[in-house]
Short mmCIF file of C-alpha atoms in Angstrom, two decimals:
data_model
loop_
_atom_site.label_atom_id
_atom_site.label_comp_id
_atom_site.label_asym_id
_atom_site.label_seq_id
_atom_site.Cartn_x
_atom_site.Cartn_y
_atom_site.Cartn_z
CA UNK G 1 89.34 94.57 115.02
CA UNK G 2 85.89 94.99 113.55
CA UNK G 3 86.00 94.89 109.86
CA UNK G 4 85.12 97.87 107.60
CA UNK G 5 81.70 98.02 106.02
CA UNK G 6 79.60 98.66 103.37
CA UNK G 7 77.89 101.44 105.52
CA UNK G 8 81.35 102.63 106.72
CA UNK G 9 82.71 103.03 103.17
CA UNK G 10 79.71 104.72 101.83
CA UNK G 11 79.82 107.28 105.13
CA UNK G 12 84.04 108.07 103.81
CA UNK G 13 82.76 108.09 100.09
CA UNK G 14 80.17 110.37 100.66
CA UNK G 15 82.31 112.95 102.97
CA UNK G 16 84.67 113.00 99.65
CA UNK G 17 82.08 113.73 97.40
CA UNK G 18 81.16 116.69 99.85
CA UNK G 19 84.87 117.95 99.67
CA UNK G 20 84.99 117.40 96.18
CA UNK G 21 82.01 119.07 95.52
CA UNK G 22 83.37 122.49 97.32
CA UNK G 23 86.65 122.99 95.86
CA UNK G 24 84.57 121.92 92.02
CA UNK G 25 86.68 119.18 91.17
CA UNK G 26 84.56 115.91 90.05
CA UNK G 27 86.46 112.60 91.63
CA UNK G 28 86.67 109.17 91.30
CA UNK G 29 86.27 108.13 95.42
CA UNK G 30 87.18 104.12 95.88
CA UNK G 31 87.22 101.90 99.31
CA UNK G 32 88.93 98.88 100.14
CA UNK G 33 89.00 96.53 103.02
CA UNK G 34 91.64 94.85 105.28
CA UNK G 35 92.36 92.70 102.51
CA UNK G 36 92.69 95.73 99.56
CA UNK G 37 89.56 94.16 98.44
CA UNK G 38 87.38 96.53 96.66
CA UNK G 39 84.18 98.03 98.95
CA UNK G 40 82.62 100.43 97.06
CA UNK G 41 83.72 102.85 94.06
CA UNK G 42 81.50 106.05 92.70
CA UNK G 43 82.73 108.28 89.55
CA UNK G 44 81.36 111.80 90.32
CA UNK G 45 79.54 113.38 86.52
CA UNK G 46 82.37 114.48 84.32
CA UNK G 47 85.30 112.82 86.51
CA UNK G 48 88.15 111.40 84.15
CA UNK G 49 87.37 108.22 83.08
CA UNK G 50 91.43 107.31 83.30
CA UNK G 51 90.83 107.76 86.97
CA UNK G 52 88.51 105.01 87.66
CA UNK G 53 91.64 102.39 88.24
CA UNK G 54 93.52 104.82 89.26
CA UNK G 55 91.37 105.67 92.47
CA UNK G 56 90.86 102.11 93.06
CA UNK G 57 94.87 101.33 92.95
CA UNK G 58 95.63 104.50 95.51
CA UNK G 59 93.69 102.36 97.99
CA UNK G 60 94.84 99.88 97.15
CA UNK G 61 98.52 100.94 97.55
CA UNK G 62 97.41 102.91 100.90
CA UNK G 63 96.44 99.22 102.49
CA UNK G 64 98.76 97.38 101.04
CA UNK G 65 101.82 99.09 102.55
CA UNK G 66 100.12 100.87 105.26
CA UNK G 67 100.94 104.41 103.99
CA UNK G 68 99.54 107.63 102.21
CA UNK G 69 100.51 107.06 98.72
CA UNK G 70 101.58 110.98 99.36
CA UNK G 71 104.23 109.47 101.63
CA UNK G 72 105.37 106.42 99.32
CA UNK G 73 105.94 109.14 96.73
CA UNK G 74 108.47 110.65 98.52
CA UNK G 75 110.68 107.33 98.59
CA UNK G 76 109.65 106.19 95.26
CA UNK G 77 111.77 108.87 93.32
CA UNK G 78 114.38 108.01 90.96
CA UNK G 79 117.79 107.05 93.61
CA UNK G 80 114.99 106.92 96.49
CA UNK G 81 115.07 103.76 98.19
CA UNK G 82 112.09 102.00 96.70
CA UNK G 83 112.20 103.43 93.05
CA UNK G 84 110.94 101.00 90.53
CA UNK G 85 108.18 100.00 93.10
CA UNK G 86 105.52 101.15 91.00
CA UNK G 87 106.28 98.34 88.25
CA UNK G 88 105.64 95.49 91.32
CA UNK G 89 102.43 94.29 91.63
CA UNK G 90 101.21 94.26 87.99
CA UNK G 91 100.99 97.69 88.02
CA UNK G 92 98.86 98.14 90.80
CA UNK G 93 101.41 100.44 93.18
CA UNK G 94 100.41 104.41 92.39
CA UNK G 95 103.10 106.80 94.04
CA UNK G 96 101.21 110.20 93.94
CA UNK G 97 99.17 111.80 96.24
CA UNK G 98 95.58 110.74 96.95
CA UNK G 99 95.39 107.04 98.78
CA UNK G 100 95.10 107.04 102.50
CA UNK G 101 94.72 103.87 105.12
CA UNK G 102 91.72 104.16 107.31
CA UNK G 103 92.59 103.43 111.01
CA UNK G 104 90.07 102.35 113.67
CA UNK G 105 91.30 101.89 117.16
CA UNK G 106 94.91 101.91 115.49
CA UNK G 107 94.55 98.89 113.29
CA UNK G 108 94.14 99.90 109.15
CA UNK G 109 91.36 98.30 108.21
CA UNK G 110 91.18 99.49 104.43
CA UNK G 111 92.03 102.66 102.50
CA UNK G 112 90.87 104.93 100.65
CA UNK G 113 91.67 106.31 97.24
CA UNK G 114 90.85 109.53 95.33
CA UNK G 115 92.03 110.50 92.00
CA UNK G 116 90.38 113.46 89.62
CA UNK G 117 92.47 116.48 90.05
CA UNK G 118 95.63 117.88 90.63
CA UNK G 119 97.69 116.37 93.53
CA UNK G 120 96.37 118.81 96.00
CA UNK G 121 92.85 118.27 95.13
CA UNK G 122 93.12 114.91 95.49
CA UNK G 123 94.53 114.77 98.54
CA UNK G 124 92.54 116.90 100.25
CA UNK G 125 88.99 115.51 99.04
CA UNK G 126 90.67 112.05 100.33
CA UNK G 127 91.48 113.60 103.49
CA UNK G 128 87.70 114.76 103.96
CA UNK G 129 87.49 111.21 103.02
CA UNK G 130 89.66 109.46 105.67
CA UNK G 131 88.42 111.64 108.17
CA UNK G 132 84.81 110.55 108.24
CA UNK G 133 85.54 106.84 109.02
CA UNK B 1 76.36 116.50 72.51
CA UNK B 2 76.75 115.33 69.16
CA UNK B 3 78.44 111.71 69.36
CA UNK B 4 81.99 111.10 67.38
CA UNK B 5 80.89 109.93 63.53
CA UNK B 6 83.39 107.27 61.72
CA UNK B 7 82.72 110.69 59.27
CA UNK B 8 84.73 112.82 61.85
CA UNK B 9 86.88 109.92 62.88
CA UNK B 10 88.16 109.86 58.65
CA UNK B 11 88.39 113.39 58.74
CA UNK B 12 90.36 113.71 61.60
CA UNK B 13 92.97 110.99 60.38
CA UNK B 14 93.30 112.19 56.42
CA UNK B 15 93.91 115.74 57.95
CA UNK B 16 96.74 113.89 59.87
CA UNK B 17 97.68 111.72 57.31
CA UNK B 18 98.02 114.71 55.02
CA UNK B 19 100.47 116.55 57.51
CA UNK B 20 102.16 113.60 57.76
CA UNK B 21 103.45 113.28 53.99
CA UNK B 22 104.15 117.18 54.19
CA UNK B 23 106.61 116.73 56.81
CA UNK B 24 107.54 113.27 55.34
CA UNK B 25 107.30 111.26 58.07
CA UNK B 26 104.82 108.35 57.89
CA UNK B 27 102.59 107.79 61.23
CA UNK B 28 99.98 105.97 62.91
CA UNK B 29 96.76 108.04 63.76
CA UNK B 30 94.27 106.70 65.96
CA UNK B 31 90.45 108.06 67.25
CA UNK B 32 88.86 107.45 70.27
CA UNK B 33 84.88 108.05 70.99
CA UNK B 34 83.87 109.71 74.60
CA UNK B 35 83.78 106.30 76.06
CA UNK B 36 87.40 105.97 75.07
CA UNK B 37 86.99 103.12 72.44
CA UNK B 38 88.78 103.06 69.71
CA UNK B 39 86.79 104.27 66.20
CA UNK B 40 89.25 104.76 63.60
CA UNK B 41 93.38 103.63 62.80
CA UNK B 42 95.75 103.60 60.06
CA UNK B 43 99.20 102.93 59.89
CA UNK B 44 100.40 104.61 56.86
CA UNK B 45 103.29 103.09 54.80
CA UNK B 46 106.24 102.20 56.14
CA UNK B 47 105.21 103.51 59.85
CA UNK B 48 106.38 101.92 63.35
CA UNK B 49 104.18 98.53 64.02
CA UNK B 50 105.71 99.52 67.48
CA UNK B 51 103.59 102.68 67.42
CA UNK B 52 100.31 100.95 66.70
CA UNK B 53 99.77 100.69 70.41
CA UNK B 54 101.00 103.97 71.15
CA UNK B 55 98.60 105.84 69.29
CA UNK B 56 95.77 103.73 70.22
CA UNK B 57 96.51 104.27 73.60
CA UNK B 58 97.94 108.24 73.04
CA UNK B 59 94.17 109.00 72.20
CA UNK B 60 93.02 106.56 74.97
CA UNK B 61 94.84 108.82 77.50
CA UNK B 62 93.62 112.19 76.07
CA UNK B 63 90.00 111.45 76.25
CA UNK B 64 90.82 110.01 79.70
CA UNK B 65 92.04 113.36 80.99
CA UNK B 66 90.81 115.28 78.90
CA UNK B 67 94.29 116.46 78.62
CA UNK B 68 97.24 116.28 75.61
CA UNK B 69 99.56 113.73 76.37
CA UNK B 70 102.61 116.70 76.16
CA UNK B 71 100.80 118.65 78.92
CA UNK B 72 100.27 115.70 80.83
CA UNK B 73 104.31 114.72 80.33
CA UNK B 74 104.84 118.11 82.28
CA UNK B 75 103.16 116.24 85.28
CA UNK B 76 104.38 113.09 85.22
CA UNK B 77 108.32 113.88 85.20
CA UNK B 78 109.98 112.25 88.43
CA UNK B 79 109.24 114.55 91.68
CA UNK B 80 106.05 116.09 89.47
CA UNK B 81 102.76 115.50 90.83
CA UNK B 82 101.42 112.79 88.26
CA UNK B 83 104.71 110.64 88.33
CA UNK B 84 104.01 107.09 87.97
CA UNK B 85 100.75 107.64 86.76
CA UNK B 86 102.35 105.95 83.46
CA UNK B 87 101.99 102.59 85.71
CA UNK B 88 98.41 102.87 86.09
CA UNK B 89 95.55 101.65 83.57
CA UNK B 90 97.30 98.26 82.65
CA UNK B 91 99.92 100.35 80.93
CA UNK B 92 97.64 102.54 78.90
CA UNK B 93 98.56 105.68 79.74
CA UNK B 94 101.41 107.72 77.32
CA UNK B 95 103.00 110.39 79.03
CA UNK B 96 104.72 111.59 75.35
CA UNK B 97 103.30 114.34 72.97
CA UNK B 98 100.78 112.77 70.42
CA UNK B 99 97.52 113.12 71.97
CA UNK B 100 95.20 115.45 71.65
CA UNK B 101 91.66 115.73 72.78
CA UNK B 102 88.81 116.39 69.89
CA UNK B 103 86.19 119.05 71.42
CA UNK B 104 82.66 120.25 69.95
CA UNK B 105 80.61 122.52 71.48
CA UNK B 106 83.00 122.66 74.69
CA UNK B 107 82.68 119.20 75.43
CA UNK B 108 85.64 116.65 74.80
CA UNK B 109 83.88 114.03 72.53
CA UNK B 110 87.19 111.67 71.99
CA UNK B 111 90.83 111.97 71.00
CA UNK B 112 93.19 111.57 68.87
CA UNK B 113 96.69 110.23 69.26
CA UNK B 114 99.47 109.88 66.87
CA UNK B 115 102.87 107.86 66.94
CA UNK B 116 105.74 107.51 64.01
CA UNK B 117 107.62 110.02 64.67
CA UNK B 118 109.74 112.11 67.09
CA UNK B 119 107.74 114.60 69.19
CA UNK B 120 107.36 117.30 67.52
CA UNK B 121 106.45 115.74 64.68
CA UNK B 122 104.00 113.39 66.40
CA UNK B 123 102.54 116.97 67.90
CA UNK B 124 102.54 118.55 64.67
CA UNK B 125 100.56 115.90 62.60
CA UNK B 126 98.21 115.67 65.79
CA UNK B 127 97.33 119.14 66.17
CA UNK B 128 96.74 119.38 62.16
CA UNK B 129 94.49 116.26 62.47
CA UNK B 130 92.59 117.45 65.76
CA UNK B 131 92.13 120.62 63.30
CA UNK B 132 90.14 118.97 61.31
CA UNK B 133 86.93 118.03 63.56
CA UNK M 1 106.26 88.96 47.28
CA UNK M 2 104.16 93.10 47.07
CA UNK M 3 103.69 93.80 50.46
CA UNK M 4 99.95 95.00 51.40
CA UNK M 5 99.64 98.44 51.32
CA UNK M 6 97.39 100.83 53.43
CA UNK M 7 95.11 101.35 49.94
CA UNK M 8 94.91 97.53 49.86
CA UNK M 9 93.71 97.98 53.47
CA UNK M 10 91.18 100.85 52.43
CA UNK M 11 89.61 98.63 49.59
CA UNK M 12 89.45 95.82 51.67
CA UNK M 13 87.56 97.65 54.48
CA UNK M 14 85.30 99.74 51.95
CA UNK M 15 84.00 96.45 50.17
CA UNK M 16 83.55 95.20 53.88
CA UNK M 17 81.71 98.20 54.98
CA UNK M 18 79.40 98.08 51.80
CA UNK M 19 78.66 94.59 52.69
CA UNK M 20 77.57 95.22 56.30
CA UNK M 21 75.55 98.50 55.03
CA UNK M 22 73.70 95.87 52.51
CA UNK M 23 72.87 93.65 55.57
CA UNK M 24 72.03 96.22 57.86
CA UNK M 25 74.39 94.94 60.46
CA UNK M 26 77.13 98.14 61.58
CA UNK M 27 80.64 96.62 61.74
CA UNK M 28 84.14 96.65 63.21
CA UNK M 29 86.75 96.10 60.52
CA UNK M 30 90.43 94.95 60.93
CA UNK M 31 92.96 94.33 58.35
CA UNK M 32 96.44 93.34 59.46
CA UNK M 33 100.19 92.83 57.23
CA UNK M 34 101.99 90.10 56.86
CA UNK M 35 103.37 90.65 60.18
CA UNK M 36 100.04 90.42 61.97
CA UNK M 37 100.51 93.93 62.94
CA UNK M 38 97.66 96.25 62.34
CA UNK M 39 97.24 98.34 58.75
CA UNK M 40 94.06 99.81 59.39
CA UNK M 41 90.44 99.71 61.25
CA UNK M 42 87.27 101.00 61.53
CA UNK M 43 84.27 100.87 63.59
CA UNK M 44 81.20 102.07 61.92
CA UNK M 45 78.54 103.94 63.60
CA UNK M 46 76.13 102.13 66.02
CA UNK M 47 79.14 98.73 66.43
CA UNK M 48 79.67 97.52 69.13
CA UNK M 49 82.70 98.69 71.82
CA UNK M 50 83.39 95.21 72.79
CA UNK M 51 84.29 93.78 69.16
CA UNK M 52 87.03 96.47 68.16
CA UNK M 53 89.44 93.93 70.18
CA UNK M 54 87.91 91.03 68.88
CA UNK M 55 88.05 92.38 65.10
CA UNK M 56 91.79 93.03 65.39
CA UNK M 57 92.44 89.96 66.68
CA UNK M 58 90.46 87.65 64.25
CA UNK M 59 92.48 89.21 61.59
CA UNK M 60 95.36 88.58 63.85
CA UNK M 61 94.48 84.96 63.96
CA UNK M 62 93.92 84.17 60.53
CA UNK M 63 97.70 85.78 59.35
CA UNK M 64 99.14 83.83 62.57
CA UNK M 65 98.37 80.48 61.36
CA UNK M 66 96.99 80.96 57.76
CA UNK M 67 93.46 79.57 58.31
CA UNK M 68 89.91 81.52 57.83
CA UNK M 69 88.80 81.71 62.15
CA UNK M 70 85.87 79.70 61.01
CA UNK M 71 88.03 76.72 60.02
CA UNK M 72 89.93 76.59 62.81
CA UNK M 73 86.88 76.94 65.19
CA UNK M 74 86.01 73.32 63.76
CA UNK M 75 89.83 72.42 65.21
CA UNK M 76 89.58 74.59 68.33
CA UNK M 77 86.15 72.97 70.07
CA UNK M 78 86.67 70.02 72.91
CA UNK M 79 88.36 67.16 72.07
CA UNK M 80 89.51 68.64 68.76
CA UNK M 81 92.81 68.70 68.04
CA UNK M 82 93.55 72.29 68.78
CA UNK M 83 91.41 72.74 71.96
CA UNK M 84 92.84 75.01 73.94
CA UNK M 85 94.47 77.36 71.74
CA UNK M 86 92.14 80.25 72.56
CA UNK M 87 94.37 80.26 75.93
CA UNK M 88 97.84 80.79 73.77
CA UNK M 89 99.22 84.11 72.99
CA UNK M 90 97.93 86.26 75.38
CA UNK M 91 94.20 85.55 74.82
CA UNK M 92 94.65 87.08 71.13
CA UNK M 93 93.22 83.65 69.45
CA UNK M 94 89.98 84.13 68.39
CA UNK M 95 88.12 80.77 66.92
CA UNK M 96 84.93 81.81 65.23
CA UNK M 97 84.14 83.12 62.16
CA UNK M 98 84.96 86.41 60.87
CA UNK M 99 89.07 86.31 60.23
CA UNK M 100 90.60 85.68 56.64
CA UNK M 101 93.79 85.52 55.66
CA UNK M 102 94.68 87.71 52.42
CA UNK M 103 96.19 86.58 49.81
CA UNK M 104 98.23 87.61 46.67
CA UNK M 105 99.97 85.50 43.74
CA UNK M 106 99.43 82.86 46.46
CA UNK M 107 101.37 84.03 49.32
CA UNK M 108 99.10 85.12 51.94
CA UNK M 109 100.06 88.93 52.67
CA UNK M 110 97.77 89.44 55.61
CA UNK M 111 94.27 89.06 56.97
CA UNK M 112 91.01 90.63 57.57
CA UNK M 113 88.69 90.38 60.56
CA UNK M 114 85.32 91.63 61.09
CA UNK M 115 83.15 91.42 64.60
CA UNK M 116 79.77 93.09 65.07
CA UNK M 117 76.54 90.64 64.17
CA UNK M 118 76.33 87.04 64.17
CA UNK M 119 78.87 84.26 63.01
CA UNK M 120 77.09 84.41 59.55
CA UNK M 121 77.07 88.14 59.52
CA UNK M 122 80.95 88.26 60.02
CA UNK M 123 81.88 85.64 57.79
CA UNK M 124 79.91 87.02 54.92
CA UNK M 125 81.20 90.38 55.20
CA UNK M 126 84.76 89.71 55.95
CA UNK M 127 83.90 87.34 52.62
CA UNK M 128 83.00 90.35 50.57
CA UNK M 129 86.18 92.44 52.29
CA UNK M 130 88.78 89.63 51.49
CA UNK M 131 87.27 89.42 47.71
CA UNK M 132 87.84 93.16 47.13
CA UNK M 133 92.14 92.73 47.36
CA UNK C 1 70.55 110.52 74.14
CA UNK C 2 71.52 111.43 77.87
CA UNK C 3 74.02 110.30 79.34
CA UNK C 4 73.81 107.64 82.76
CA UNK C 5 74.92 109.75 85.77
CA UNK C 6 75.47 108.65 89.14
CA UNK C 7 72.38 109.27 90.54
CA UNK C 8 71.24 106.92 88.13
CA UNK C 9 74.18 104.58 88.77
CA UNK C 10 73.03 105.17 92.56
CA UNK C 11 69.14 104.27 92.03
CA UNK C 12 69.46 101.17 90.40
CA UNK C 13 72.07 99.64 92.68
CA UNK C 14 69.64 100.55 95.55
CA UNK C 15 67.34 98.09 93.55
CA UNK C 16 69.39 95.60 93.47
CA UNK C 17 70.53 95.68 96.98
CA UNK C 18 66.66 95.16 98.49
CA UNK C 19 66.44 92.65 96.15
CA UNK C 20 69.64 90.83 96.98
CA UNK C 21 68.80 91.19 100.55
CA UNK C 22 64.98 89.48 99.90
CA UNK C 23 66.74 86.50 98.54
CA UNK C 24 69.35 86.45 101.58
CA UNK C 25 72.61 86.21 99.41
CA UNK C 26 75.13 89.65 99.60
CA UNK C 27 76.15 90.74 96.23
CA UNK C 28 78.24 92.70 94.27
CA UNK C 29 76.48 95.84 91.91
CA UNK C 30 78.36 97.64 89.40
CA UNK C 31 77.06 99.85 87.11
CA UNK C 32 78.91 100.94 83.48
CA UNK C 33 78.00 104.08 81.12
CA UNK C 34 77.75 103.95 77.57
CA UNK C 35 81.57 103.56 76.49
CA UNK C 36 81.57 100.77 79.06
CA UNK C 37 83.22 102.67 81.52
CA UNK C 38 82.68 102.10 85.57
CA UNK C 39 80.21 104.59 87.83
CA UNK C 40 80.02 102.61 90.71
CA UNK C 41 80.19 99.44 92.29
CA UNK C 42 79.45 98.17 96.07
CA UNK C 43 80.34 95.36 97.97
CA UNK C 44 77.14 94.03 100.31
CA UNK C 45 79.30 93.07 103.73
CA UNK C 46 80.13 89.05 103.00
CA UNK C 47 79.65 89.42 98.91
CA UNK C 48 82.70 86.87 97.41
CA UNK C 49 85.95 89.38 96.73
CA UNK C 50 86.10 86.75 93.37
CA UNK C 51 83.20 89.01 92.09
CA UNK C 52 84.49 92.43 92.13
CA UNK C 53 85.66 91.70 89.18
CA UNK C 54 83.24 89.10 88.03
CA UNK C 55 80.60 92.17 88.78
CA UNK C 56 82.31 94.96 86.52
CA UNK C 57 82.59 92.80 83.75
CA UNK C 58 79.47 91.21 83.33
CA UNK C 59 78.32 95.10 83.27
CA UNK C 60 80.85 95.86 80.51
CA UNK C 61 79.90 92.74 78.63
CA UNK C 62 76.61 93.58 78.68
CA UNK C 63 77.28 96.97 77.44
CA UNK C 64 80.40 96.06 74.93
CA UNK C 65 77.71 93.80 72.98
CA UNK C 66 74.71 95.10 74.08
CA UNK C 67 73.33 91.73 75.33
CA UNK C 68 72.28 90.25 78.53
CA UNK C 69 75.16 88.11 79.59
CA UNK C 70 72.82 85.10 79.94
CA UNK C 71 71.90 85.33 75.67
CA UNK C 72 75.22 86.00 75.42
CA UNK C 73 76.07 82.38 77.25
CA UNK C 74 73.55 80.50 75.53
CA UNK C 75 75.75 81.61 72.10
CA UNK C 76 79.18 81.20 73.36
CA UNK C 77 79.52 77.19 74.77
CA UNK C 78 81.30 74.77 72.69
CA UNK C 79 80.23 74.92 69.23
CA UNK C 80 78.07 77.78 69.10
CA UNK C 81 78.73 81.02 66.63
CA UNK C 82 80.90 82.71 69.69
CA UNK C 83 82.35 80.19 71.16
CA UNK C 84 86.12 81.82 72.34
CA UNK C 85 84.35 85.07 73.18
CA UNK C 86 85.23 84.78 76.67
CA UNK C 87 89.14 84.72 75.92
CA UNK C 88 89.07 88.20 73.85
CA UNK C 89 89.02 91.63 75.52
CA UNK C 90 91.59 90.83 77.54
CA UNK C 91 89.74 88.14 79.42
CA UNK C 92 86.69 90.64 80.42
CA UNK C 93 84.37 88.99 78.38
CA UNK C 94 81.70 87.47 81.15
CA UNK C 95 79.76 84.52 79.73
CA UNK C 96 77.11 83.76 82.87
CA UNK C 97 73.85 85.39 83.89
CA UNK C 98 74.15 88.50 85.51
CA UNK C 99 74.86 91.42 83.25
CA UNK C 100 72.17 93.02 81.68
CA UNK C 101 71.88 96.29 79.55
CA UNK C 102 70.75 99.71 80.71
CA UNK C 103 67.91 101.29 78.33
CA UNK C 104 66.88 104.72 77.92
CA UNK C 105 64.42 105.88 74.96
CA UNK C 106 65.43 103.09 73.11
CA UNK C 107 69.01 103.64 73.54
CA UNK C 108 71.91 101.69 75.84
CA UNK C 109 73.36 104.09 77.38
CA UNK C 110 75.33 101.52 80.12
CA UNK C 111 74.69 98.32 81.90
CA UNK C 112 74.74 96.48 85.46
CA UNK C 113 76.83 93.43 86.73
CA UNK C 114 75.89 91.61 89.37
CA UNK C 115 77.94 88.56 91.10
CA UNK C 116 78.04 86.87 94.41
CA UNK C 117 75.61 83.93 94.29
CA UNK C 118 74.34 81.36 91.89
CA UNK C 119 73.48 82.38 88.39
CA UNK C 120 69.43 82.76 88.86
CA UNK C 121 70.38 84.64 92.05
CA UNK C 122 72.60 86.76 89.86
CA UNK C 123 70.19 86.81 87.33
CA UNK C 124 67.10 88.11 89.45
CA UNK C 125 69.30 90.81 91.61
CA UNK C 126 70.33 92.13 88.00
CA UNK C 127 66.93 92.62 86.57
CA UNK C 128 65.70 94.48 89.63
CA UNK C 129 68.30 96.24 89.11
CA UNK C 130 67.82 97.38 85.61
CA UNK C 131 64.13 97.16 86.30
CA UNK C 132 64.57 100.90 88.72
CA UNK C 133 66.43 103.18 85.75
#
């Protein structure tokens, strides 16, 4: 497995900036590695500020269980089977939409994490995102 | 833009403070700059010491989205596209009516958030005191 | 025992702000009840972001153990015998100058902490803030 | 006063990057606007995962007191006026050489935090880095 780097999470950063930039929606874009160590973070001008940790803890989430936090939503629901999951972790788990894992040669090594709009906006600037690993 | 003044910060809270005794309910009012930071808070007589926090951190989240915290509720019910978001920021962000962004000129330059009461009344003493800039 | 009202809390912060004014150093200004919980604070224009927290909690300190935050800094350094106690209650310990306790008909009622300038600058406002109860 | 944007954020991480890579030791860069708030941060591939953190707030020190974190040390060992400083702000308060200030016109308007090596390593990456705003 060859690690992800600084070059590779700029390249995934910067293809979510591009999305973002089309559909007008100013994002917080964040990177971590194998190890849901934070790579590299950028707040576009006039993103939310709240977002900043937010973007940072969808990757987070996305690495650290291997899944979209789009997907963890959907079992993180009141009577779902892992409601409550979101108070683990010191508050680090985000269930909604916007955290992906990035995959080379079928290993995740890191995630990515957008947060700055509605759902849909952030999920599809973070696809752009994923995509350009 | 014109930063937030301690000046508009008083203003904002006696305007509060002032809808507060008319409905005869005694709150906590709280102002935030653009950065977020706290500039102004009173607790008036006999008021919550619980809701200290909670309107310290009900203006934290409306400059942070740039959103009041009772539109945000909307979107962070369970199965709503912002649930859990109430997890993220270290615990910061208050998904109950209170907070209100303060805007000049079109731009959001802080917040204000209120806590004491139930709701409505939090809403009604914020919206007077977010009058007031 | 009168408990401290949020007009105490007003003088006390308006004889602290004409104190920092006179010295030309712009302060953050904190008085808490007998409870430690926060009455009222201000952060006058051009203070710094980083000593709201630290003003809160100096008047915090000096209610939680009924000692001025420049006396117990002499108790607080290594080898004294309250080293360590920054590290106690959640980091809200603060052991330099700036935190007084308040006091009426000899009971003390609640405190005052101010954090913007040097050790000398704090301690001589929060002086001039304490004298105006 | 205008505000820090990411461009900005961008240009003076650059800097400290070539200089980071002149004195062979990967860092982290983070860059903070003028309510303290993150813009960006990178990783250099090998930069200590200890200094994400480390990196952010030494930035946010520097702008929360507007003060280089190394004047900020030399005031805050045992003894001196701000001794304890490190244990307020919820333990964000960076006390090492590293964090320096972002000036415009004679106004902060943000800062940079750099970790990852020893503190003159820290030291020199940061002022290159403040050096290209």
């Amino acid at each position: 497995m060859s690690a992800l780097t600084l070059a590779d999470a700029r390249r995934v950063i910067e293809a979510g900036e591009n999305r973002a930039t089309e559909i007008g929606q100013p994002q917080n874009v964040a990177v971590v590695d194998t190890g849901g160590n934070l790579v590299a973070h950028v707040r576009m001008d006039g993103a939310w500020i709240g977002s900043v940790d937010i973007s940072i803890n969808k990757a987070w989430t996305a690495r650290a269980f291997n899944i979209s936090t789009k997907e963890l939503a959907d079992n993180a629901q009141p009577s779902d089977q892992f409601y409550g999951i979101h108070a683990s972790n010191s508050g680090r788990v985000m269930i909604f939409a916007g955290g992906i894992p990035l995959t080379r040669d079928d290993e995740v090594i890191g995630a990515v994490g957008v947060s700055g709009g509605s759902g849909d906006q952030d999920q599809t600037v973070a696809e752009a995102a994923a995509g350009a690993l």
